[in-house]
PDB file of C-alpha atoms in Angstrom:
ATOM      1  CA  MET A   1    -100.221  82.274-230.178  1.00 40.00           C
ATOM      2  CA  ALA A   2     -99.585  78.857-228.705  1.00 37.00           C
ATOM      3  CA  SER A   3     -96.338  79.884-227.076  1.00 40.00           C
ATOM      4  CA  ALA A   4     -98.110  82.645-225.154  1.00 41.00           C
ATOM      5  CA  ASP A   5    -100.278  80.079-223.378  1.00 42.00           C
ATOM      6  CA  LYS A   6     -97.379  78.345-221.703  1.00 46.00           C
ATOM      7  CA  THR A   7     -96.892  78.923-218.017  1.00 43.00           C
ATOM      8  CA  LYS A   8     -93.829  79.643-215.978  1.00 47.00           C
ATOM      9  CA  PRO A   9     -92.477  76.931-213.683  1.00 42.00           C
ATOM     10  CA  SER A  10     -92.626  76.984-209.885  1.00 43.00           C
ATOM     11  CA  SER A  11     -89.530  79.222-209.806  1.00 52.00           C
ATOM     12  CA  ALA A  12     -92.013  82.105-210.288  1.00 59.00           C
ATOM     13  CA  LEU A  13     -92.092  82.256-206.458  1.00 76.00           C
ATOM     14  CA  SER A  14     -89.711  84.918-205.138  1.00 89.00           C
ATOM     15  CA  LEU A  15     -89.250  87.154-202.104  1.00 94.00           C
ATOM     16  CA  PRO A  16     -91.231  90.097-203.585  1.00 95.00           C
ATOM     17  CA  VAL A  17     -94.053  87.737-204.599  1.00 96.00           C
ATOM     18  CA  SER A  18     -94.076  86.238-201.093  1.00 96.00           C
ATOM     19  CA  VAL A  19     -94.284  89.756-199.623  1.00 96.00           C
ATOM     20  CA  VAL A  20     -97.281  90.565-201.852  1.00 96.00           C
ATOM     21  CA  VAL A  21     -99.050  87.311-200.906  1.00 96.00           C
ATOM     22  CA  LEU A  22     -98.508  87.982-197.196  1.00 96.00           C
ATOM     23  CA  GLY A  23     -99.737  91.559-197.684  1.00 96.00           C
ATOM     24  CA  ILE A  24    -102.916  90.353-199.398  1.00 96.00           C
ATOM     25  CA  ALA A  25    -103.533  87.854-196.592  1.00 97.00           C
ATOM     26  CA  PHE A  26    -102.971  90.469-193.866  1.00 97.00           C
ATOM     27  CA  ILE A  27    -105.241  93.040-195.512  1.00 97.00           C
ATOM     28  CA  TYR A  28    -107.984  90.444-196.008  1.00 98.00           C
ATOM     29  CA  VAL A  29    -107.873  89.140-192.419  1.00 97.00           C
ATOM     30  CA  SER A  30    -107.711  92.606-190.845  1.00 97.00           C
ATOM     31  CA  THR A  31    -110.506  93.939-193.078  1.00 97.00           C
ATOM     32  CA  VAL A  32    -112.960  91.092-192.551  1.00 97.00           C
ATOM     33  CA  PHE A  33    -112.221  90.021-188.970  1.00 95.00           C
ATOM     34  CA  VAL A  34    -111.346  93.412-187.492  1.00 94.00           C
ATOM     35  CA  PHE A  35    -112.775  96.341-189.486  1.00 95.00           C
ATOM     36  CA  ILE A  36    -116.042  94.742-190.632  1.00 96.00           C
ATOM     37  CA  ASP A  37    -116.548  92.746-187.439  1.00 93.00           C
ATOM     38  CA  ARG A  38    -115.905  95.758-185.199  1.00 91.00           C
ATOM     39  CA  TRP A  39    -118.047  98.136-187.251  1.00 92.00           C
ATOM     40  CA  PHE A  40    -121.037  95.971-188.221  1.00 93.00           C
ATOM     41  CA  GLY A  41    -120.531  92.585-186.603  1.00 91.00           C
ATOM     42  CA  LEU A  42    -119.849  89.627-188.888  1.00 93.00           C
ATOM     43  CA  LEU A  43    -123.200  87.989-188.116  1.00 93.00           C
ATOM     44  CA  SER A  44    -125.256  91.084-188.958  1.00 94.00           C
ATOM     45  CA  SER A  45    -126.730  91.629-192.427  1.00 96.00           C
ATOM     46  CA  PRO A  46    -124.395  94.575-193.279  1.00 95.00           C
ATOM     47  CA  GLY A  47    -121.454  92.566-191.928  1.00 96.00           C
ATOM     48  CA  ILE A  48    -122.266  89.514-194.055  1.00 97.00           C
ATOM     49  CA  MET A  49    -122.803  91.650-197.168  1.00 97.00           C
ATOM     50  CA  ASN A  50    -119.545  93.574-196.737  1.00 97.00           C
ATOM     51  CA  ALA A  51    -117.589  90.429-195.881  1.00 97.00           C
ATOM     52  CA  ALA A  52    -118.959  88.639-198.951  1.00 98.00           C
ATOM     53  CA  ALA A  53    -118.238  91.612-201.237  1.00 98.00           C
ATOM     54  CA  PHE A  54    -114.702  92.058-199.939  1.00 98.00           C
ATOM     55  CA  THR A  55    -114.026  88.313-200.109  1.00 98.00           C
ATOM     56  CA  ALA A  56    -115.125  88.234-203.768  1.00 97.00           C
ATOM     57  CA  LEU A  57    -112.955  91.263-204.530  1.00 97.00           C
ATOM     58  CA  ALA A  58    -109.942  89.778-202.717  1.00 97.00           C
ATOM     59  CA  ALA A  59    -110.418  86.484-204.573  1.00 97.00           C
ATOM     60  CA  ALA A  60    -110.539  88.272-207.938  1.00 96.00           C
ATOM     61  CA  CYS A  61    -107.408  90.214-207.019  1.00 96.00           C
ATOM     62  CA  ALA A  62    -105.554  87.063-205.907  1.00 96.00           C
ATOM     63  CA  LEU A  63    -106.573  85.007-208.949  1.00 96.00           C
ATOM     64  CA  THR A  64    -105.635  87.686-211.486  1.00 96.00           C
ATOM     65  CA  TYR A  65    -102.345  88.279-209.633  1.00 97.00           C
ATOM     66  CA  ARG A  66    -101.611  84.546-209.854  1.00 96.00           C
ATOM     67  CA  ALA A  67    -102.455  84.566-213.569  1.00 95.00           C
ATOM     68  CA  ALA A  68    -100.103  87.520-214.163  1.00 96.00           C
ATOM     69  CA  ILE A  69     -97.318  85.560-212.454  1.00 96.00           C
ATOM     70  CA  LEU A  70     -97.854  82.256-214.233  1.00 95.00           C
ATOM     71  CA  THR A  71     -98.793  83.385-217.746  1.00 94.00           C
ATOM     72  CA  ASP A  72     -95.913  83.468-220.178  1.00 94.00           C
ATOM     73  CA  PRO A  73     -95.853  87.046-221.555  1.00 95.00           C
ATOM     74  CA  GLY A  74     -95.157  85.854-225.102  1.00 93.00           C
ATOM     75  CA  ARG A  75     -92.185  84.274-226.818  1.00 92.00           C
ATOM     76  CA  VAL A  76     -90.806  85.156-230.224  1.00 92.00           C
ATOM     77  CA  PRO A  77     -91.197  82.025-232.389  1.00 90.00           C
ATOM     78  CA  SER A  78     -87.853  80.473-233.276  1.00 84.00           C
ATOM     79  CA  THR A  79     -88.972  80.392-236.915  1.00 86.00           C
ATOM     80  CA  TYR A  80     -89.834  84.089-237.043  1.00 87.00           C
ATOM     81  CA  ALA A  81     -88.256  86.085-239.874  1.00 83.00           C
ATOM     82  CA  PRO A  82     -89.355  89.493-241.191  1.00 80.00           C
ATOM     83  CA  ASP A  83     -90.952  89.511-244.630  1.00 69.00           C
ATOM     84  CA  VAL A  84     -88.723  92.020-246.393  1.00 63.00           C
ATOM     85  CA  GLU A  85     -90.863  91.796-249.548  1.00 57.00           C
ATOM     86  CA  ASP A  86     -94.021  92.922-247.742  1.00 57.00           C
ATOM     87  CA  VAL A  87     -94.113  96.701-248.123  1.00 52.00           C
ATOM     88  CA  HIS A  88     -96.778  96.934-245.412  1.00 53.00           C
ATOM     89  CA  SER A  89     -94.761  94.962-242.890  1.00 53.00           C
ATOM     90  CA  PRO A  90     -92.964  97.220-240.358  1.00 50.00           C
ATOM     91  CA  VAL A  91     -89.735  95.218-240.383  1.00 43.00           C
ATOM     92  CA  HIS A  92     -87.742  98.286-239.413  1.00 43.00           C
ATOM     93  CA  GLU A  93     -87.656 100.078-236.099  1.00 50.00           C
ATOM     94  CA  ILE A  94     -90.429 102.613-236.668  1.00 45.00           C
ATOM     95  CA  LYS A  95     -88.761 104.997-234.256  1.00 46.00           C
ATOM     96  CA  ARG A  96     -85.675 104.897-236.535  1.00 45.00           C
ATOM     97  CA  LYS A  97     -87.729 105.381-239.714  1.00 45.00           C
ATOM     98  CA  GLY A  98     -85.887 103.120-242.101  1.00 42.00           C
ATOM     99  CA  GLY A  99     -83.172 101.770-239.832  1.00 45.00           C
ATOM    100  CA  ASP A 100     -81.725  98.274-239.835  1.00 56.00           C
ATOM    101  CA  LEU A 101     -83.799  95.152-239.375  1.00 73.00           C
ATOM    102  CA  ARG A 102     -84.568  94.465-235.730  1.00 81.00           C
ATOM    103  CA  TYR A 103     -82.161  91.735-234.688  1.00 87.00           C
ATOM    104  CA  CYS A 104     -81.361  90.562-231.155  1.00 90.00           C
ATOM    105  CA  GLN A 105     -77.672  89.820-230.740  1.00 89.00           C
ATOM    106  CA  LYS A 106     -78.295  87.962-227.456  1.00 89.00           C
ATOM    107  CA  CYS A 107     -81.038  85.660-228.743  1.00 89.00           C
ATOM    108  CA  SER A 108     -79.565  85.454-232.257  1.00 86.00           C
ATOM    109  CA  HIS A 109     -82.854  85.965-234.090  1.00 88.00           C
ATOM    110  CA  TYR A 110     -84.952  88.771-235.544  1.00 90.00           C
ATOM    111  CA  LYS A 111     -87.370  90.683-233.339  1.00 90.00           C
ATOM    112  CA  PRO A 112     -90.949  91.513-234.352  1.00 91.00           C
ATOM    113  CA  PRO A 113     -92.237  95.056-233.852  1.00 90.00           C
ATOM    114  CA  ARG A 114     -92.614  96.044-230.168  1.00 92.00           C
ATOM    115  CA  ALA A 115     -90.636  93.029-228.949  1.00 94.00           C
ATOM    116  CA  HIS A 116     -87.686  93.646-226.636  1.00 94.00           C
ATOM    117  CA  HIS A 117     -85.027  91.587-224.927  1.00 95.00           C
ATOM    118  CA  CYS A 118     -85.401  91.188-221.164  1.00 95.00           C
ATOM    119  CA  ARG A 119     -82.103  91.001-219.321  1.00 93.00           C
ATOM    120  CA  VAL A 120     -83.759  89.267-216.357  1.00 94.00           C
ATOM    121  CA  CYS A 121     -85.699  86.619-218.308  1.00 92.00           C
ATOM    122  CA  LYS A 122     -82.820  86.387-220.820  1.00 92.00           C
ATOM    123  CA  ARG A 123     -85.098  86.259-223.866  1.00 93.00           C
ATOM    124  CA  CYS A 124     -87.102  88.471-226.173  1.00 95.00           C
ATOM    125  CA  VAL A 125     -90.677  89.204-225.093  1.00 96.00           C
ATOM    126  CA  LEU A 126     -93.538  90.054-227.449  1.00 95.00           C
ATOM    127  CA  ARG A 127     -94.944  93.572-226.928  1.00 95.00           C
ATOM    128  CA  MET A 128     -92.824  93.892-223.817  1.00 95.00           C
ATOM    129  CA  ASP A 129     -94.050  96.488-221.335  1.00 96.00           C
ATOM    130  CA  HIS A 130     -91.577  95.993-218.485  1.00 96.00           C
ATOM    131  CA  HIS A 131     -90.137  93.373-216.157  1.00 96.00           C
ATOM    132  CA  CYS A 132     -92.000  93.451-212.846  1.00 97.00           C
ATOM    133  CA  ILE A 133     -90.259  92.111-209.733  1.00 96.00           C
ATOM    134  CA  TRP A 134     -93.601  91.986-207.913  1.00 96.00           C
ATOM    135  CA  ILE A 135     -94.816  89.208-210.206  1.00 96.00           C
ATOM    136  CA  ASN A 136     -91.320  87.850-210.956  1.00 95.00           C
ATOM    137  CA  ASN A 137     -92.238  87.925-214.621  1.00 96.00           C
ATOM    138  CA  CYS A 138     -92.235  90.163-217.650  1.00 96.00           C
ATOM    139  CA  VAL A 139     -95.401  92.032-218.544  1.00 97.00           C
ATOM    140  CA  GLY A 140     -95.958  91.479-222.232  1.00 95.00           C
ATOM    141  CA  LEU A 141     -98.433  90.553-224.933  1.00 94.00           C
ATOM    142  CA  ALA A 142    -100.161  87.607-223.258  1.00 93.00           C
ATOM    143  CA  ASN A 143    -100.362  88.843-219.656  1.00 95.00           C
ATOM    144  CA  TYR A 144    -100.637  92.634-219.978  1.00 96.00           C
ATOM    145  CA  LYS A 145    -104.430  92.641-219.726  1.00 96.00           C
ATOM    146  CA  VAL A 146    -104.499  90.370-216.666  1.00 96.00           C
ATOM    147  CA  PHE A 147    -101.736  92.469-215.078  1.00 97.00           C
ATOM    148  CA  PHE A 148    -103.788  95.623-215.635  1.00 97.00           C
ATOM    149  CA  ILE A 149    -106.955  94.017-214.262  1.00 96.00           C
ATOM    150  CA  SER A 150    -105.047  92.770-211.220  1.00 97.00           C
ATOM    151  CA  VAL A 151    -103.848  96.306-210.480  1.00 98.00           C
ATOM    152  CA  LEU A 152    -107.405  97.617-210.954  1.00 97.00           C
ATOM    153  CA  TYR A 153    -108.837  95.071-208.503  1.00 97.00           C
ATOM    154  CA  ALA A 154    -106.022  95.823-206.047  1.00 97.00           C
ATOM    155  CA  VAL A 155    -106.809  99.558-206.135  1.00 98.00           C
ATOM    156  CA  ILE A 156    -110.518  98.930-205.501  1.00 98.00           C
ATOM    157  CA  ALA A 157    -109.717  96.489-202.674  1.00 97.00           C
ATOM    158  CA  CYS A 158    -107.299  98.908-200.985  1.00 97.00           C
ATOM    159  CA  ILE A 159    -109.752 101.820-201.154  1.00 97.00           C
ATOM    160  CA  TYR A 160    -112.582  99.581-199.915  1.00 98.00           C
ATOM    161  CA  SER A 161    -110.417  98.407-197.002  1.00 97.00           C
ATOM    162  CA  LEU A 162    -109.457 102.010-196.173  1.00 96.00           C
ATOM    163  CA  VAL A 163    -113.117 103.034-196.058  1.00 96.00           C
ATOM    164  CA  LEU A 164    -113.876 100.152-193.698  1.00 96.00           C
ATOM    165  CA  LEU A 165    -110.825 101.031-191.587  1.00 95.00           C
ATOM    166  CA  VAL A 166    -111.877 104.656-191.191  1.00 93.00           C
ATOM    167  CA  GLY A 167    -115.523 103.697-190.618  1.00 93.00           C
ATOM    168  CA  SER A 168    -114.643 101.151-187.951  1.00 91.00           C
ATOM    169  CA  LEU A 169    -112.588 103.785-186.114  1.00 88.00           C
ATOM    170  CA  THR A 170    -115.792 105.760-185.573  1.00 84.00           C
ATOM    171  CA  TYR A 171    -117.353 102.784-183.806  1.00 75.00           C
ATOM    172  CA  ASP A 172    -117.772 103.429-180.097  1.00 54.00           C
ATOM    173  CA  GLY A 173    -116.511 100.173-178.685  1.00 54.00           C
ATOM    174  CA  SER A 174    -115.310 101.141-175.223  1.00 50.00           C
ATOM    175  CA  GLN A 175    -115.688  97.607-173.880  1.00 49.00           C
ATOM    176  CA  ASP A 176    -113.736  96.179-176.816  1.00 55.00           C
ATOM    177  CA  GLU A 177    -111.013  98.769-176.255  1.00 54.00           C
ATOM    178  CA  GLU A 178    -110.694  97.722-172.615  1.00 53.00           C
ATOM    179  CA  LYS A 179    -110.408  94.051-173.529  1.00 50.00           C
ATOM    180  CA  ASN A 180    -108.430  94.165-176.762  1.00 57.00           C
ATOM    181  CA  GLY A 181    -107.190  97.755-177.006  1.00 59.00           C
ATOM    182  CA  SER A 182    -103.540  96.901-177.566  1.00 69.00           C
ATOM    183  CA  SER A 183    -104.174  94.262-180.255  1.00 74.00           C
ATOM    184  CA  PHE A 184    -106.680  96.511-182.047  1.00 82.00           C
ATOM    185  CA  ARG A 185    -104.248  99.422-182.068  1.00 86.00           C
ATOM    186  CA  THR A 186    -101.499  97.228-183.491  1.00 90.00           C
ATOM    187  CA  VAL A 187    -103.732  96.018-186.332  1.00 92.00           C
ATOM    188  CA  TYR A 188    -104.927  99.538-187.126  1.00 93.00           C
ATOM    189  CA  VAL A 189    -101.418 101.005-187.102  1.00 93.00           C
ATOM    190  CA  LEU A 190     -99.980  98.247-189.306  1.00 95.00           C
ATOM    191  CA  SER A 191    -102.970  98.399-191.662  1.00 95.00           C
ATOM    192  CA  GLY A 192    -102.726 102.175-191.966  1.00 95.00           C
ATOM    193  CA  LEU A 193     -98.988 102.061-192.622  1.00 96.00           C
ATOM    194  CA  LEU A 194     -99.591  99.461-195.324  1.00 96.00           C
ATOM    195  CA  LEU A 195    -102.823 100.653-196.940  1.00 96.00           C
ATOM    196  CA  PHE A 196    -102.196 104.392-197.286  1.00 96.00           C
ATOM    197  CA  PRO A 197     -98.893 104.270-199.251  1.00 96.00           C
ATOM    198  CA  LEU A 198    -100.021 101.141-201.119  1.00 96.00           C
ATOM    199  CA  SER A 199    -103.237 102.823-202.248  1.00 97.00           C
ATOM    200  CA  ILE A 200    -101.362 105.899-203.459  1.00 97.00           C
ATOM    201  CA  GLY A 201     -98.723 103.844-205.274  1.00 97.00           C
ATOM    202  CA  LEU A 202    -101.270 101.559-206.942  1.00 97.00           C
ATOM    203  CA  CYS A 203    -103.444 104.520-207.981  1.00 98.00           C
ATOM    204  CA  VAL A 204    -100.436 106.141-209.645  1.00 98.00           C
ATOM    205  CA  LEU A 205     -99.558 102.840-211.367  1.00 97.00           C
ATOM    206  CA  LEU A 206    -103.149 102.372-212.526  1.00 98.00           C
ATOM    207  CA  GLY A 207    -103.323 105.941-213.810  1.00 98.00           C
ATOM    208  CA  CYS A 208    -100.102 105.469-215.794  1.00 97.00           C
ATOM    209  CA  HIS A 209    -101.362 102.300-217.443  1.00 97.00           C
ATOM    210  CA  ILE A 210    -104.757 103.822-218.248  1.00 97.00           C
ATOM    211  CA  TYR A 211    -102.807 106.561-220.054  1.00 96.00           C
ATOM    212  CA  PHE A 212    -100.646 103.942-221.807  1.00 96.00           C
ATOM    213  CA  ILE A 213    -103.684 101.936-222.918  1.00 96.00           C
ATOM    214  CA  LEU A 214    -105.540 104.988-224.252  1.00 96.00           C
ATOM    215  CA  HIS A 215    -102.451 105.917-226.292  1.00 93.00           C
ATOM    216  CA  ASN A 216    -101.521 102.312-227.184  1.00 94.00           C
ATOM    217  CA  LYS A 217     -98.085 102.575-225.590  1.00 93.00           C
ATOM    218  CA  THR A 218     -96.008 100.250-223.491  1.00 95.00           C
ATOM    219  CA  THR A 219     -93.860 101.564-220.649  1.00 94.00           C
ATOM    220  CA  ILE A 220     -90.792 101.105-222.863  1.00 93.00           C
ATOM    221  CA  GLU A 221     -92.448 102.940-225.768  1.00 90.00           C
ATOM    222  CA  TYR A 222     -93.452 105.788-223.473  1.00 89.00           C
ATOM    223  CA  HIS A 223     -89.840 106.397-222.440  1.00 87.00           C
ATOM    224  CA  GLU A 224     -88.665 105.979-226.028  1.00 82.00           C
ATOM    225  CA  GLY A 225     -91.386 108.413-227.113  1.00 75.00           C
ATOM    226  CA  VAL A 226     -90.204 111.090-224.693  1.00 68.00           C
ATOM    227  CA  ARG A 227     -86.774 111.031-226.316  1.00 68.00           C
ATOM    228  CA  ALA A 228     -88.258 110.774-229.824  1.00 62.00           C
ATOM    229  CA  LEU A 229     -90.480 113.786-229.117  1.00 64.00           C
ATOM    230  CA  TRP A 230     -87.491 115.792-227.921  1.00 55.00           C
ATOM    231  CA  LEU A 231     -85.475 114.858-231.001  1.00 58.00           C
ATOM    232  CA  ALA A 232     -88.412 115.658-233.292  1.00 57.00           C
ATOM    233  CA  GLU A 233     -88.929 119.084-231.738  1.00 56.00           C
ATOM    234  CA  LYS A 234     -85.210 119.728-231.954  1.00 58.00           C
ATOM    235  CA  GLY A 235     -85.323 118.868-235.663  1.00 63.00           C
ATOM    236  CA  GLY A 236     -88.416 120.987-236.277  1.00 63.00           C
ATOM    237  CA  SER A 237     -90.759 118.051-236.964  1.00 67.00           C
ATOM    238  CA  ILE A 238     -93.732 116.506-235.144  1.00 69.00           C
ATOM    239  CA  TYR A 239     -93.495 113.095-233.496  1.00 71.00           C
ATOM    240  CA  LYS A 240     -96.515 110.808-233.461  1.00 79.00           C
ATOM    241  CA  HIS A 241     -96.647 107.465-231.717  1.00 82.00           C
ATOM    242  CA  PRO A 242     -97.015 104.977-234.611  1.00 86.00           C
ATOM    243  CA  TYR A 243     -99.427 102.639-232.803  1.00 90.00           C
ATOM    244  CA  ASP A 244    -101.859 105.289-231.527  1.00 91.00           C
ATOM    245  CA  LEU A 245    -105.035 104.528-233.495  1.00 92.00           C
ATOM    246  CA  GLY A 246    -107.415 106.557-231.326  1.00 93.00           C
ATOM    247  CA  PRO A 247    -108.695 106.040-227.748  1.00 94.00           C
ATOM    248  CA  TYR A 248    -111.463 103.529-228.541  1.00 94.00           C
ATOM    249  CA  GLU A 249    -109.401 101.329-230.858  1.00 93.00           C
ATOM    250  CA  ASN A 250    -106.470 101.500-228.453  1.00 94.00           C
ATOM    251  CA  LEU A 251    -108.725 100.456-225.584  1.00 94.00           C
ATOM    252  CA  THR A 252    -110.296  97.534-227.431  1.00 93.00           C
ATOM    253  CA  SER A 253    -106.896  96.356-228.676  1.00 91.00           C
ATOM    254  CA  VAL A 254    -105.935  95.645-225.056  1.00 93.00           C
ATOM    255  CA  LEU A 255    -109.224  94.877-223.269  1.00 93.00           C
ATOM    256  CA  GLY A 256    -110.985  93.264-226.208  1.00 91.00           C
ATOM    257  CA  PRO A 257    -113.914  94.196-228.490  1.00 90.00           C
ATOM    258  CA  ASN A 258    -116.587  92.923-226.065  1.00 89.00           C
ATOM    259  CA  ILE A 259    -117.135  95.475-223.266  1.00 90.00           C
ATOM    260  CA  LEU A 260    -118.810  92.796-221.133  1.00 86.00           C
ATOM    261  CA  ARG A 261    -115.484  90.925-220.992  1.00 88.00           C
ATOM    262  CA  TRP A 262    -113.186  93.862-220.342  1.00 90.00           C
ATOM    263  CA  LEU A 263    -112.674  92.804-216.727  1.00 87.00           C
ATOM    264  CA  TRP A 264    -112.393  89.109-217.597  1.00 86.00           C
ATOM    265  CA  PRO A 265    -108.742  87.916-217.668  1.00 83.00           C
ATOM    266  CA  THR A 266    -108.585  86.658-221.255  1.00 76.00           C
ATOM    267  CA  GLY A 267    -106.297  87.894-223.994  1.00 66.00           C
ATOM    268  CA  ASN A 268    -107.104  85.814-227.078  1.00 73.00           C
ATOM    269  CA  HIS A 269    -107.924  89.002-229.000  1.00 76.00           C
ATOM    270  CA  MET A 270    -104.309  90.200-228.799  1.00 79.00           C
ATOM    271  CA  GLY A 271    -103.246  88.236-231.879  1.00 82.00           C
ATOM    272  CA  SER A 272     -99.841  86.690-232.496  1.00 87.00           C
ATOM    273  CA  GLY A 273     -97.836  89.745-231.527  1.00 87.00           C
ATOM    274  CA  LEU A 274     -95.833  89.622-234.753  1.00 89.00           C
ATOM    275  CA  LYS A 275     -97.595  92.466-236.573  1.00 87.00           C
ATOM    276  CA  TYR A 276     -99.536  95.564-235.510  1.00 88.00           C
ATOM    277  CA  ARG A 277    -101.547  98.251-237.219  1.00 87.00           C
ATOM    278  CA  THR A 278     -99.923 101.678-237.329  1.00 86.00           C
ATOM    279  CA  ILE A 279    -100.953 105.210-238.213  1.00 83.00           C
ATOM    280  CA  PHE A 280     -98.930 104.801-241.410  1.00 76.00           C
ATOM    281  CA  ASP A 281    -101.165 101.979-242.678  1.00 72.00           C
ATOM    282  CA  GLN A 282    -103.825 102.829-245.228  1.00 47.00           C
ATOM    283  CA  GLY A 283    -106.995 100.815-244.636  1.00 49.00           C
ATOM    284  CA  ALA A 284    -105.058  98.319-242.548  1.00 45.00           C
ATOM    285  CA  SER A 285    -106.871  95.319-241.211  1.00 46.00           C
ATOM    286  CA  THR A 286    -106.736  93.814-237.754  1.00 46.00           C
ATOM    287  CA  PRO A 287    -103.266  92.392-236.916  1.00 51.00           C
ATOM    288  CA  LYS A 288    -102.886  88.670-237.277  1.00 49.00           C
TER     289      LYS A 288
END
């Protein structure tokens, strides 16, 4: 999976990415130097502990966000060709059950299972989930795990910041209000307007991807599956997602077999992205 280790050039910077970076910086500064300082005092033991914990969490969020931006999601090798003689190789669109070979007219080469063409990146992406404007990159084979972890850290950071915001509001700082009332109110209003909808949106996004991981689906496959389910019910048959191998196997296929490294942003266990186990395989081995 050498191609998946390549990084995107500096053009990964965009307006949405800049907005996210500024948002992270604002939330960090307001949380540490306003909420924590006003509630506990930065030089007190609780203040130091909370500031250190939130700083570590913000750093993890920022680093995984950067990795999601810069990691190439996975390129289809130029030499890739489906093995039509391998009866166990899913060279056909599984959702079509015996349709034509998967061929991309725009890239002029065959597509492996679960690969899709991105109109924004103008190329096929291995195990493509979706194109995300907030990272100015596709989410695919090589960066899906780090994208998921980044969202997880962001949710924890937002909830943590909200707790500190609400807690600091209970602080009776009448002298501080007299001296800095206007500036404090501005920070609290802006933080509340940012944190509340952001927390809700990120929680919904995290919940969706937890569901996708447990069912071994990408966002694209989920929407395709809704239509496939409707067509199956209309035809009197039962639709099953071909890559759903059970919750535990689905989970380890994305986060890795070692539970101690589930929150570590590595994806070497994902394989080449050219072949995947399906529910139709009999005694199939791990994809290569």
